[in-house]
Amino acid sequence: MNKSDLIGKIATGAGLTKVQAEKAVNSFIAETTAALKAGDKLTLVGFGTFSAVTRAARTGRNPQTGKAIKIAAKTNGKFTPGKELKDLTAKPAKAPAKKK
């Protein structure tokens, strides 16, 4: 499922137009991003928690030359699934058919 599929399903499920559903999804993304940039957590009970995690600066290795390189500190978004998502029993994805 991609963003436009999600917007279509939200529009149908909530009785909204696709334009209204798109505004709602875009607003959710923008507000979640703003909260994480401000250092806040966003918790949706039963669904999960969005938080910001900072990785410390470290020294890495260039795999081609083996030289040490400096990797800067970085802040990433993190999602931790809630109980309902952890208990989800999804159908496993089918493996692609092998060509003979």
Coordinates of C-alpha atoms in Angstrom, one line a residue:
M1 CA 0.0 0.0 0.0
N2 CA 1.3 3.4 -0.8
K3 CA 0.2 6.9 0.3
S4 CA -2.5 7.3 -2.4
D5 CA -3.9 3.9 -1.5
L6 CA -4.0 4.9 2.1
I7 CA -5.7 8.2 1.3
G8 CA -8.4 6.3 -0.7
K9 CA -9.1 3.9 2.1
I10 CA -9.2 6.7 4.7
A11 CA -11.6 8.7 2.5
T12 CA -13.9 5.6 2.1
G13 CA -13.7 4.6 5.8
A14 CA -14.3 8.1 7.2
G15 CA -16.8 9.3 4.6
L16 CA -14.5 12.0 3.4
T17 CA -13.5 13.2 -0.1
K18 CA -10.0 12.2 -1.2
V19 CA -9.0 15.8 -1.0
Q20 CA -10.0 16.0 2.6
A21 CA -8.4 12.7 3.4
E22 CA -5.2 13.8 1.7
K23 CA -5.2 17.0 3.8
A24 CA -5.6 14.9 7.0
V25 CA -2.8 12.5 6.1
N26 CA -0.5 15.4 5.1
S27 CA -1.4 17.2 8.4
F28 CA -0.6 14.1 10.4
I29 CA 2.8 13.7 8.8
A30 CA 3.6 17.4 9.2
E31 CA 2.6 17.5 12.9
T32 CA 4.4 14.2 13.7
T33 CA 7.6 15.5 12.1
A34 CA 7.3 18.9 14.0
A35 CA 6.8 17.0 17.3
L36 CA 9.8 14.8 16.7
K37 CA 12.0 17.8 15.7
A38 CA 10.9 19.5 19.0
G39 CA 12.1 16.4 20.9
D40 CA 8.6 15.2 21.8
K41 CA 7.1 11.7 21.5
L42 CA 3.9 10.9 19.8
T43 CA 2.0 8.0 21.3
L44 CA -1.1 6.5 19.7
V45 CA -2.4 4.0 22.3
G46 CA -2.6 0.5 20.8
F47 CA -0.9 1.6 17.5
G48 CA 2.6 2.7 18.6
T49 CA 5.0 5.5 19.5
F50 CA 7.0 7.8 17.3
S51 CA 10.1 9.2 18.9
A52 CA 13.4 10.8 17.9
V53 CA 16.6 8.9 18.5
T54 CA 20.1 10.5 18.4
R55 CA 23.1 8.4 17.3
A56 CA 26.4 9.6 18.6
A57 CA 29.3 10.5 16.3
R58 CA 31.6 7.5 15.6
T59 CA 34.5 6.3 13.6
G60 CA 33.7 4.0 10.7
R61 CA 35.8 2.3 7.9
N62 CA 35.6 2.9 4.2
P63 CA 35.1 -0.7 2.9
Q64 CA 37.1 -0.1 -0.3
T65 CA 40.2 1.5 1.2
G66 CA 40.0 0.4 4.9
K67 CA 40.7 4.0 5.9
A68 CA 39.0 5.3 9.1
I69 CA 36.3 7.9 8.5
K70 CA 34.3 10.1 10.8
I71 CA 30.6 9.6 10.9
A72 CA 28.7 12.6 12.2
A73 CA 26.0 12.4 14.9
K74 CA 22.5 12.0 13.5
T75 CA 18.9 12.2 14.7
N76 CA 16.5 9.7 13.2
G77 CA 12.8 9.0 13.7
K78 CA 11.9 5.8 15.3
F79 CA 8.6 3.9 15.5
T80 CA 7.9 1.4 18.2
P81 CA 4.8 -0.7 17.6
G82 CA 2.1 -0.9 20.3
K83 CA 0.5 -4.1 21.6
E84 CA -2.1 -4.4 18.9
L85 CA 0.5 -4.2 16.1
K86 CA 2.8 -6.6 18.0
D87 CA 0.0 -9.1 18.3
L88 CA -0.9 -8.8 14.6
T89 CA -1.1 -12.0 12.7
A90 CA -0.4 -11.0 9.1
K91 CA -0.3 -13.3 6.2
P92 CA 3.3 -13.9 5.1
A93 CA 4.3 -12.5 1.7
K94 CA 4.4 -15.0 -1.0
A95 CA 7.8 -15.8 -2.4
P96 CA 8.1 -15.0 -6.2
A97 CA 7.7 -18.1 -8.4
K98 CA 11.0 -19.6 -9.6
K99 CA 11.7 -19.6 -13.3
K100 CA 12.8 -22.9 -14.7

